[in-house]
PDB file of C-alpha atoms in Angstrom:
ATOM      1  CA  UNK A   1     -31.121  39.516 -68.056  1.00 45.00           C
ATOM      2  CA  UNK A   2     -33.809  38.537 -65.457  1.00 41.00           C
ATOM      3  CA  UNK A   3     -33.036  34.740 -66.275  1.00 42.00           C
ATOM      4  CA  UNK A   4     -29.428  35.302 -65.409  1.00 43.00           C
ATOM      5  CA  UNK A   5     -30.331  36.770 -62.683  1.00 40.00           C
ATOM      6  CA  UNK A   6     -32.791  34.008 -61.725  1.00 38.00           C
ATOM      7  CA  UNK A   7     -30.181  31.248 -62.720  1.00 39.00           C
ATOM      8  CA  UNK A   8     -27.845  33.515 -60.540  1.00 43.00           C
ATOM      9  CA  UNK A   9     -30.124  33.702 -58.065  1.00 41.00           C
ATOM     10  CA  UNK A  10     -31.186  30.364 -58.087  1.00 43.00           C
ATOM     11  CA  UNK A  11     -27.735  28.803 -57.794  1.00 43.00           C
ATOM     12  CA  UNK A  12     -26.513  30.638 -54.960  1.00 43.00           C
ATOM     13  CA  UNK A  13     -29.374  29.995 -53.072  1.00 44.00           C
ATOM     14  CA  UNK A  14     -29.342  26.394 -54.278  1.00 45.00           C
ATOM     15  CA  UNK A  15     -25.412  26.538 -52.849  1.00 47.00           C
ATOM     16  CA  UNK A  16     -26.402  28.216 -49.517  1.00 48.00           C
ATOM     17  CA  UNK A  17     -29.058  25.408 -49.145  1.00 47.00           C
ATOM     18  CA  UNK A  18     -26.205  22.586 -49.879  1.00 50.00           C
ATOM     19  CA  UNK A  19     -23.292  24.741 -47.823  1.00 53.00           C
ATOM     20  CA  UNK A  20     -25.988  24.330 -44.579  1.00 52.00           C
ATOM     21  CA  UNK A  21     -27.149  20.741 -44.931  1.00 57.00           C
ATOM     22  CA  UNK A  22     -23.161  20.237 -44.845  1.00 49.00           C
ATOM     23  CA  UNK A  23     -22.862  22.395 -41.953  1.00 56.00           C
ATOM     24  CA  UNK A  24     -25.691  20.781 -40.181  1.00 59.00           C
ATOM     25  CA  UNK A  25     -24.644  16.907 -40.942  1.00 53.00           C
ATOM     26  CA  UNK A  26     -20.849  17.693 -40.027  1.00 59.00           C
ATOM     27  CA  UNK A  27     -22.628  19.212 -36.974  1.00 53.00           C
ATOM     28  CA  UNK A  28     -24.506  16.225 -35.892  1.00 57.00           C
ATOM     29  CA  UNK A  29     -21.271  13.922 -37.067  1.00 51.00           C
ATOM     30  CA  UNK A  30     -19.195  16.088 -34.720  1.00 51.00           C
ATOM     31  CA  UNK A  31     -21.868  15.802 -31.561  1.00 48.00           C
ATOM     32  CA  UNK A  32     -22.284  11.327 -32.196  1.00 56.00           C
ATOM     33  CA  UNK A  33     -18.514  11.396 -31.859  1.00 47.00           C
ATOM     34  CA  UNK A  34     -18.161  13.813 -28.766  1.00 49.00           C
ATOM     35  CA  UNK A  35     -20.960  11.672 -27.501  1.00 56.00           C
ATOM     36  CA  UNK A  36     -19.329   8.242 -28.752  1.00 47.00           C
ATOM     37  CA  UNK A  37     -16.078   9.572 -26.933  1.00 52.00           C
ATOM     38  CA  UNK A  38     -17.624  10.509 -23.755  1.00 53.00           C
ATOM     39  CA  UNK A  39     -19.414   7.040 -23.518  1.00 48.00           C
ATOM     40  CA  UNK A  40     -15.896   5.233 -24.403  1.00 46.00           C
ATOM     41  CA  UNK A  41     -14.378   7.280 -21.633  1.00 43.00           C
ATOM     42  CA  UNK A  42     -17.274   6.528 -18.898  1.00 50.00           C
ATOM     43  CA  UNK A  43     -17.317   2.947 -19.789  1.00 40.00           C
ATOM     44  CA  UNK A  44     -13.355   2.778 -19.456  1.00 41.00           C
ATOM     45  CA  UNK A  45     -13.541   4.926 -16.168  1.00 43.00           C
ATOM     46  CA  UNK A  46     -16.340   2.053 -15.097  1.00 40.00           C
ATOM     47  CA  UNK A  47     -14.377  -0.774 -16.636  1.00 41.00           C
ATOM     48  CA  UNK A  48     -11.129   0.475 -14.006  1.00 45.00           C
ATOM     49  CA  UNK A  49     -13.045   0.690 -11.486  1.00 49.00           C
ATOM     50  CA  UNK A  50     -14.763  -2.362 -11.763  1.00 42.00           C
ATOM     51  CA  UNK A  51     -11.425  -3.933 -11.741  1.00 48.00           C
ATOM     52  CA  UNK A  52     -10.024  -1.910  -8.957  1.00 50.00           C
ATOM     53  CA  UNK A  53     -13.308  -3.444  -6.785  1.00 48.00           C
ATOM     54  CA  UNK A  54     -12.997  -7.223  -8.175  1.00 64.00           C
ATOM     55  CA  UNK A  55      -8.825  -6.899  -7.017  1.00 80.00           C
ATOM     56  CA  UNK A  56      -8.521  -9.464  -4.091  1.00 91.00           C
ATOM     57  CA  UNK A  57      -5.994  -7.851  -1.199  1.00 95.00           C
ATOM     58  CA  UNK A  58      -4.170  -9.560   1.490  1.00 97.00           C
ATOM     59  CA  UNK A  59      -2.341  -7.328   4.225  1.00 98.00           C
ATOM     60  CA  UNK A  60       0.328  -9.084   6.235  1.00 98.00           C
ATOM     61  CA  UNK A  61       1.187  -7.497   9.528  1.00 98.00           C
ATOM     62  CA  UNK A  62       5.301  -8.468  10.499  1.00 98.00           C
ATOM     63  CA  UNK A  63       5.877  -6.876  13.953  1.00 98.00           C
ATOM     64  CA  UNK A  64       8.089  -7.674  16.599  1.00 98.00           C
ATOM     65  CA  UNK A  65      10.791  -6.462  19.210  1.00 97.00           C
ATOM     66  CA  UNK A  66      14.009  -4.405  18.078  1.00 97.00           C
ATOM     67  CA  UNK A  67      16.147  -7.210  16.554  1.00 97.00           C
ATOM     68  CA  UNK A  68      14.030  -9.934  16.598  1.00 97.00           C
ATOM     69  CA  UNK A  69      14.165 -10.985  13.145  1.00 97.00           C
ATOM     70  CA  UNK A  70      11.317  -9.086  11.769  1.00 98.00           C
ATOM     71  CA  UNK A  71      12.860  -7.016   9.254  1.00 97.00           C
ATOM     72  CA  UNK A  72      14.750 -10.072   7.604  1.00 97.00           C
ATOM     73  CA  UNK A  73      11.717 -12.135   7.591  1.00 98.00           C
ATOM     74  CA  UNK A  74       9.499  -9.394   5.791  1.00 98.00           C
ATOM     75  CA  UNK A  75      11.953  -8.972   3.190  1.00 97.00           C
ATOM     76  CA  UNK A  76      12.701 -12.982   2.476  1.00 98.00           C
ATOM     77  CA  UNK A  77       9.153 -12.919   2.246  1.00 98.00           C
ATOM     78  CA  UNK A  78       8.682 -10.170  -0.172  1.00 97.00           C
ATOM     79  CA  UNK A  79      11.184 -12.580  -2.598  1.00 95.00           C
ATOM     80  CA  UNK A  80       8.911 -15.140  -2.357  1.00 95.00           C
ATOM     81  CA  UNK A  81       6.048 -13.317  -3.554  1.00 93.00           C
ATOM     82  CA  UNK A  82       6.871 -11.702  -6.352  1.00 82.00           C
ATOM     83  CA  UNK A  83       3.441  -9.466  -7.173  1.00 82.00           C
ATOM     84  CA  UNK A  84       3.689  -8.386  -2.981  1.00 93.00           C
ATOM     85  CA  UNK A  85       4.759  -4.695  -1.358  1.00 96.00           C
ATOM     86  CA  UNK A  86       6.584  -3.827   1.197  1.00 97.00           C
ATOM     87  CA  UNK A  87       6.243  -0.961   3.512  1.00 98.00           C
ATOM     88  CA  UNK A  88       8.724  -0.654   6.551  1.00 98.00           C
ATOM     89  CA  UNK A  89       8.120   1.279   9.319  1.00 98.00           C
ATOM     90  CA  UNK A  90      10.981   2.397  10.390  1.00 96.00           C
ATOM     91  CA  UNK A  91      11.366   4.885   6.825  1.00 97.00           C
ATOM     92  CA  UNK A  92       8.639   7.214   8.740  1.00 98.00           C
ATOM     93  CA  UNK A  93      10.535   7.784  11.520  1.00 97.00           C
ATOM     94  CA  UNK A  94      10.443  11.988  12.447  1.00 97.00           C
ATOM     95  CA  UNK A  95      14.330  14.092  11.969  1.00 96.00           C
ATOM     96  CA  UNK A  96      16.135  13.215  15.007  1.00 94.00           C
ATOM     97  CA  UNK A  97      15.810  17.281  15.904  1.00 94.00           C
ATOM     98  CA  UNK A  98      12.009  17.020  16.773  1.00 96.00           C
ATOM     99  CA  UNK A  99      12.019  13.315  19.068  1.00 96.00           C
ATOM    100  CA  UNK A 100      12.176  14.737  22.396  1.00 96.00           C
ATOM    101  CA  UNK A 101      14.345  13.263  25.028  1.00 96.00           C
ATOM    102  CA  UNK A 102      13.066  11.515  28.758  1.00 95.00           C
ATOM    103  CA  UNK A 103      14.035  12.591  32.168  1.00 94.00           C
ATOM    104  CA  UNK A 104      16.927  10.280  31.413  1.00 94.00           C
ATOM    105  CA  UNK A 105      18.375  12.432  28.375  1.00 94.00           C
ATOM    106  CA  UNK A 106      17.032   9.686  25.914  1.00 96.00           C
ATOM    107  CA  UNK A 107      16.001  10.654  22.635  1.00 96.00           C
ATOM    108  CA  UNK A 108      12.153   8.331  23.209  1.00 97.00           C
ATOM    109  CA  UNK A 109      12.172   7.261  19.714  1.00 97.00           C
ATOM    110  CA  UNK A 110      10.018   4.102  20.619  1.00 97.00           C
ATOM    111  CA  UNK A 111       6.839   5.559  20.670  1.00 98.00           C
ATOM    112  CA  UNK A 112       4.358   6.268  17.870  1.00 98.00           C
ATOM    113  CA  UNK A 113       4.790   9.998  18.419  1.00 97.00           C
ATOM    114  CA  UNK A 114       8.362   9.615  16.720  1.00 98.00           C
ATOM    115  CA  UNK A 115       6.962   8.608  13.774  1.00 98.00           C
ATOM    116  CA  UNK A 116       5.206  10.357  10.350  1.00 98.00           C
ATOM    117  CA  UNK A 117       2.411   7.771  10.992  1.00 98.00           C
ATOM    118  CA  UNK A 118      -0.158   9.992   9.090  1.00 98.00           C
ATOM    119  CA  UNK A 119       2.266   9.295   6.070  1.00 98.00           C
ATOM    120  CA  UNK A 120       2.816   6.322   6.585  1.00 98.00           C
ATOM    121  CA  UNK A 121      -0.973   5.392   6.526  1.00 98.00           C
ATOM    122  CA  UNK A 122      -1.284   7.565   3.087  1.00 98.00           C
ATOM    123  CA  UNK A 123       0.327   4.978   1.466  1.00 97.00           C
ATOM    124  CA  UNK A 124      -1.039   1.968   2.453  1.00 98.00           C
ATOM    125  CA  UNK A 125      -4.268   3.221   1.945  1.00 98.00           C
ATOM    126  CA  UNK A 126      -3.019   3.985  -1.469  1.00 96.00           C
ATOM    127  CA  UNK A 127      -1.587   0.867  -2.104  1.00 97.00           C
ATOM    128  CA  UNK A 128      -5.259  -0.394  -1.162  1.00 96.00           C
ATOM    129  CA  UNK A 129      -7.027   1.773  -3.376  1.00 95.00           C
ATOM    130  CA  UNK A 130      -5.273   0.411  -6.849  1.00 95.00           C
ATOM    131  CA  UNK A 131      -2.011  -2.125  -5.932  1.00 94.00           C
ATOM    132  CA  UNK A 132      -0.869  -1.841  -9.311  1.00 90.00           C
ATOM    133  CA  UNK A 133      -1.098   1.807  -9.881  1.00 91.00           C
ATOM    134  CA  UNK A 134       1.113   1.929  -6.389  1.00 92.00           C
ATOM    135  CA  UNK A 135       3.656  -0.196  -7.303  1.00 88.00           C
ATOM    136  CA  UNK A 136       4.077   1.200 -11.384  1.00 86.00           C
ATOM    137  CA  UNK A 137       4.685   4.874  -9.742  1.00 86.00           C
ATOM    138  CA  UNK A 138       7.353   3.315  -7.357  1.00 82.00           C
ATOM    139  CA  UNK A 139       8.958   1.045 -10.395  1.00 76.00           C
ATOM    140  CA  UNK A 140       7.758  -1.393  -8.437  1.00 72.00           C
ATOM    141  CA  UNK A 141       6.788  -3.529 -11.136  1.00 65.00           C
ATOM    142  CA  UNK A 142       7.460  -6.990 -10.809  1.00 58.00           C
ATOM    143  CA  UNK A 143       9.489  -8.877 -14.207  1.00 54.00           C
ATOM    144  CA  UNK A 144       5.658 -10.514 -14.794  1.00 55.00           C
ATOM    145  CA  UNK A 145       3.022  -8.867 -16.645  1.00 56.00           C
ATOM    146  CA  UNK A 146       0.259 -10.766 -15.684  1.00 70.00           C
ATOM    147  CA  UNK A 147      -1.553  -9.146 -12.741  1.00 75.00           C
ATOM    148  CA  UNK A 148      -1.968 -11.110 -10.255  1.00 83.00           C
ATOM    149  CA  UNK A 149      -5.022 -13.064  -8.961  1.00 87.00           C
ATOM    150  CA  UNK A 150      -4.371 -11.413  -5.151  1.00 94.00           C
ATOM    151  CA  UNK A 151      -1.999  -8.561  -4.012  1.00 95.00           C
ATOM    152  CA  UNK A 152      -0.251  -9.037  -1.000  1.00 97.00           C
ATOM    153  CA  UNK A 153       1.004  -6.101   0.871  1.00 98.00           C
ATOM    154  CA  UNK A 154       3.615  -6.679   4.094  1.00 98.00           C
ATOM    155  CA  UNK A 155       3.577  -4.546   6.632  1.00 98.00           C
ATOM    156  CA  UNK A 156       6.932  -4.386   9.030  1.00 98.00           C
ATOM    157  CA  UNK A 157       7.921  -3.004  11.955  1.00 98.00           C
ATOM    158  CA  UNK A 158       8.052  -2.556  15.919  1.00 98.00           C
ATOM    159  CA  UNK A 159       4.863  -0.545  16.573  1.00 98.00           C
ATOM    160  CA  UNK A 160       2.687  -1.741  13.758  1.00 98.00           C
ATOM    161  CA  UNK A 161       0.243  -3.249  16.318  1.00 98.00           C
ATOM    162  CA  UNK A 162      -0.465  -0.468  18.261  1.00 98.00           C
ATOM    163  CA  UNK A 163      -1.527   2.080  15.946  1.00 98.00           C
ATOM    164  CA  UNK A 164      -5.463   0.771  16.023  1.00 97.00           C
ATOM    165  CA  UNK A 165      -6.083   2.398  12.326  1.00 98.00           C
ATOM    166  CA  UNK A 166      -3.077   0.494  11.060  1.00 98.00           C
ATOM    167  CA  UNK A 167      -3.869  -2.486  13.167  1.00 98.00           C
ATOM    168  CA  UNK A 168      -7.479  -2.860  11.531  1.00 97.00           C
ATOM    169  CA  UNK A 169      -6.104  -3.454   8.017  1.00 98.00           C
ATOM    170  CA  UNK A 170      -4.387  -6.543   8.758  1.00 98.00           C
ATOM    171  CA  UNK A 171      -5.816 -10.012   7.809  1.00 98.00           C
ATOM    172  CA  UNK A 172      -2.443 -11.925   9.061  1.00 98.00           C
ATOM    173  CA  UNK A 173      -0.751 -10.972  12.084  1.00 98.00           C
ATOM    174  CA  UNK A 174       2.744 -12.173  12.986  1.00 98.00           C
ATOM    175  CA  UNK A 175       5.584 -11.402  16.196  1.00 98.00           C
ATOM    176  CA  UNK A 176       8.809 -12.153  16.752  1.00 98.00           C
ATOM    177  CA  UNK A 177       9.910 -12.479  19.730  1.00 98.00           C
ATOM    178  CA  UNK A 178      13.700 -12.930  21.651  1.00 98.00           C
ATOM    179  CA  UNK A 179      14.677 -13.218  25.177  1.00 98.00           C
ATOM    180  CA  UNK A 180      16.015 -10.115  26.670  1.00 98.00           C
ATOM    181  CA  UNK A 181      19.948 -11.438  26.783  1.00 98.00           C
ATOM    182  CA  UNK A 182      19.573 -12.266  23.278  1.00 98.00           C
ATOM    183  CA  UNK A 183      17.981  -8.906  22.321  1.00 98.00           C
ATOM    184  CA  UNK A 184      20.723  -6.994  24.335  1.00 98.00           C
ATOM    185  CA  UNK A 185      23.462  -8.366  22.903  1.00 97.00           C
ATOM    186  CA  UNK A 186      22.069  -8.237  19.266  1.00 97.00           C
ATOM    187  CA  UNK A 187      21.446  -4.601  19.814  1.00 97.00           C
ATOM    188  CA  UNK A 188      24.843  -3.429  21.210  1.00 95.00           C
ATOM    189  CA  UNK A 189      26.415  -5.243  17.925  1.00 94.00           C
ATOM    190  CA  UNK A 190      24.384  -3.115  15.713  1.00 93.00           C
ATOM    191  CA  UNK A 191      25.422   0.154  14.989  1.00 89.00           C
ATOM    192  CA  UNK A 192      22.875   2.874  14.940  1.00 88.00           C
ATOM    193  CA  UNK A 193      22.512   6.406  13.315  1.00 85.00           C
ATOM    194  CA  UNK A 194      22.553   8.352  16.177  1.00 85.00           C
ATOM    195  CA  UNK A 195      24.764   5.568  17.960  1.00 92.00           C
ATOM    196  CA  UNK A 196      22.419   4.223  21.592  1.00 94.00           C
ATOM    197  CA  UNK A 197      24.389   5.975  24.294  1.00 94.00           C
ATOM    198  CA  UNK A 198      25.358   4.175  27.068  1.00 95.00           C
ATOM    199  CA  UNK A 199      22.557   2.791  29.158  1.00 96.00           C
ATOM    200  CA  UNK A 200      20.203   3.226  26.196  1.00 97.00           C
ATOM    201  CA  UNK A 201      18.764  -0.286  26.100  1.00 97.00           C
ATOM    202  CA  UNK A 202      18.531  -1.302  29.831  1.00 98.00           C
ATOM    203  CA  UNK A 203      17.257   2.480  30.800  1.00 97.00           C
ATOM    204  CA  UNK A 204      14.479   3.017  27.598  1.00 97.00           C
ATOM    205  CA  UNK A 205      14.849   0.213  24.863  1.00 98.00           C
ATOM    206  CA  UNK A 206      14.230  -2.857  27.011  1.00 98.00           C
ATOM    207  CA  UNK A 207      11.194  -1.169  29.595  1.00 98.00           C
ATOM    208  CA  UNK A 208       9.770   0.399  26.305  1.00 98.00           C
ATOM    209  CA  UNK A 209       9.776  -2.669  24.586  1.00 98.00           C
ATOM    210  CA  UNK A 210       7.563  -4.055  27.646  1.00 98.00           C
ATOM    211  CA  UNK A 211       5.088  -1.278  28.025  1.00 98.00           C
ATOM    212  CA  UNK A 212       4.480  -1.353  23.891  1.00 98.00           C
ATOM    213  CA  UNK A 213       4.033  -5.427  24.081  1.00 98.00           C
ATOM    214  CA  UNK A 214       1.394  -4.834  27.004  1.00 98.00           C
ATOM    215  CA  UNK A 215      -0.183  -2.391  25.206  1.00 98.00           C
ATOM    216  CA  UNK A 216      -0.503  -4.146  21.942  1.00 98.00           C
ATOM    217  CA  UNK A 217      -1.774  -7.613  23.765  1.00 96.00           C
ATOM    218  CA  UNK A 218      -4.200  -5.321  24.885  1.00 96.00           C
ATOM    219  CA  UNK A 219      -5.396  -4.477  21.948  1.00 95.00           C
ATOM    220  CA  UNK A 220      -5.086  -7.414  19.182  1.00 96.00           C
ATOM    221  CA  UNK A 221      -6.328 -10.445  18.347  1.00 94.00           C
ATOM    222  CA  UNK A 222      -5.356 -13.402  16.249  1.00 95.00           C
ATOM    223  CA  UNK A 223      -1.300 -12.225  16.565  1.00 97.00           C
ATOM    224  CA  UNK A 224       0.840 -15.243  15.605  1.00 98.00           C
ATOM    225  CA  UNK A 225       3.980 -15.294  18.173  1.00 98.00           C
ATOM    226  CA  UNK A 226       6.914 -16.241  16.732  1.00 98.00           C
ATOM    227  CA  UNK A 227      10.288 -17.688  17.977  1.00 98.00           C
ATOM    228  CA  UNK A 228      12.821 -15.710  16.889  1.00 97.00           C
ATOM    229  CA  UNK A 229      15.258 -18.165  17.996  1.00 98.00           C
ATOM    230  CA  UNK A 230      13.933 -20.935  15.695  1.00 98.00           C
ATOM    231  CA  UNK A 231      16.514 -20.763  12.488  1.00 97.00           C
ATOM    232  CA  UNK A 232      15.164 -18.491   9.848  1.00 97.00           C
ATOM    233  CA  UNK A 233      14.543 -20.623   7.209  1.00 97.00           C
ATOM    234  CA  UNK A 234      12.059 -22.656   9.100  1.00 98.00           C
ATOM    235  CA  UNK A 235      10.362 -19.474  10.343  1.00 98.00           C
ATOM    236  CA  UNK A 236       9.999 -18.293   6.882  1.00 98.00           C
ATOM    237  CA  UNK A 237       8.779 -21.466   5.514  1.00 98.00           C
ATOM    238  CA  UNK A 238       6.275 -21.572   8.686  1.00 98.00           C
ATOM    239  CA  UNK A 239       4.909 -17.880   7.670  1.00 98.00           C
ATOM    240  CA  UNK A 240       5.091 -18.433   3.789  1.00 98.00           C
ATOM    241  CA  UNK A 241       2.865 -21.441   4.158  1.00 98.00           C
ATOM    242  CA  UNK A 242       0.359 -19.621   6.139  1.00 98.00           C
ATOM    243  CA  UNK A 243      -0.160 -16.192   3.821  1.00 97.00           C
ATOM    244  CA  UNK A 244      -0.224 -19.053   0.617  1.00 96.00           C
ATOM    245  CA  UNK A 245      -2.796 -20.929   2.096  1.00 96.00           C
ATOM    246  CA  UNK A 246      -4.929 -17.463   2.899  1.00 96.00           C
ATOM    247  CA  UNK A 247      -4.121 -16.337  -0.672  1.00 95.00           C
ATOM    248  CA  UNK A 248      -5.519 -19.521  -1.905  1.00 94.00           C
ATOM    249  CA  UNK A 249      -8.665 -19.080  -0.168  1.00 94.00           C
ATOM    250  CA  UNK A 250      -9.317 -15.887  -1.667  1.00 93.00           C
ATOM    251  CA  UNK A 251      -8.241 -16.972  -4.947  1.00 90.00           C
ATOM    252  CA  UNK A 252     -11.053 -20.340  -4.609  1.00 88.00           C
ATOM    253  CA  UNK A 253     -13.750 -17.782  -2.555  1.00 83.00           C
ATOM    254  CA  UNK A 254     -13.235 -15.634  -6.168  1.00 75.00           C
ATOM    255  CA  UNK A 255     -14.038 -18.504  -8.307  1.00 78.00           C
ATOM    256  CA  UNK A 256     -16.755 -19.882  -6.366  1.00 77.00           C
ATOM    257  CA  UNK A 257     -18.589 -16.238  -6.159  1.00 67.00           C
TER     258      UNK A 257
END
């Protein structure tokens, strides 16, 4: 009876001995993979942001006066470079309930106060921070898979130059520019949403226009004037050459770092 009870004994402490170890070495298999799994997620995390800081940027500026070509010139080139963004200004422009009105009656929609600027600096910044990331959660994508060596991002619109937080960011500035019969008669074929009431261009457009211009040439440096009379094909080819040759310079400064 005591030797059963010793054999008993002995077995289930024998069991409880072998039940622990298990415990203790699934344990300590458990902890190495937590800790495996938290190293493969910092050196991921370190390996993206790595990347993120090696990404070479290029911000192209593409301002001008209303109807001076600036708009068609940032979107031809936006075709020609495929892996580039492009941000207009005029989508951050306030409801038409909130622009106040002059002594004149017009709505002053030429001025940065008419415009969601804070918003519209959000996203650049956030196209800066990770290009790719930016342009996957717009289905931006482009048809290519491989990233690109530099991301370009364009810039357009008519007061892109005079906000000094935006202006800083650039690395290429360009302007279009028109003469003033040319610009009027441009802007009374276009049809706008609210329509320019009568005296709208001669009374706030066109004076606007020359109170921004002073105060951007007050203000920036290295802007490229362009003629906006000049056909648009050579304008584009004149612009495209310049932001290729800057993109190639980063692209040789990377491989020579």
């Amino acid at each position: 009876m005591r030797s059963d009870q010793w054999r008993n004994r002995g077995s289930t402490e024998h069991g409880g001995v072998v039940e622990k170890d298990v415990h203790e070495l699934n344990l300590h298999i458990i902890c190495r993979v937590i800790r495996f799994d938290q190293f493969h997620i910092r050196a991921t995390f370190c390996s993206e942001e790595t990347q993120r800081a090696e990404m070479k940027t290029l911000v192209v500026g593409v301002g001008g006066m209303t109807n001076g070509g600036k708009s068609t010139l940032s979107k031809s080139l936006h075709q020609l470079l495929p892996t580039s963004c492009l941000i207009a200004q005029d989508s951050y422009f306030k409801e038409d309930s909130v622009v106040p009105v002059d002594h004149n009656g017009f709505k002053q929609y030429d001025r940065l106060s008419a415009l969601h600027m804070d918003t519209m600096m959000s996203d650049v910044h956030s196209w800066q921070r990770d290009p790719e990331s930016f342009l996957r959660q717009r289905d931006l994508n482009p048809a290519e898979t491989t990233p690109p060596d530099v991301y370009v991002l364009i810039v357009e619109g008519f007061l892109i130059f005079n906000h000094r937080p935006l202006n800083d960011l650039f690395d290429k500035r360009y302007f279009l520019e028109i003469p003033y019969d040319v610009c009027k008669r441009r802007r009374s074929s276009r049809v706008y949403t609210p329509p320019d009431p009568p005296g709208y261009f001669d009374g706030y457009v066109w004076p606007m226009y020359l109170k921004n211009r002073r105060e951007m040439e007050s203000m920036v440096s290295g802007l490229v004037i362009l003629d906006g009379l000049q056909p648009k094909d050579e304008v584009l080819d004149a612009v495209c050459k310049d932001v290729c040759q800057e993109i190639e310079r980063l692209e040789e400064k990377d491989r020579t770092s």
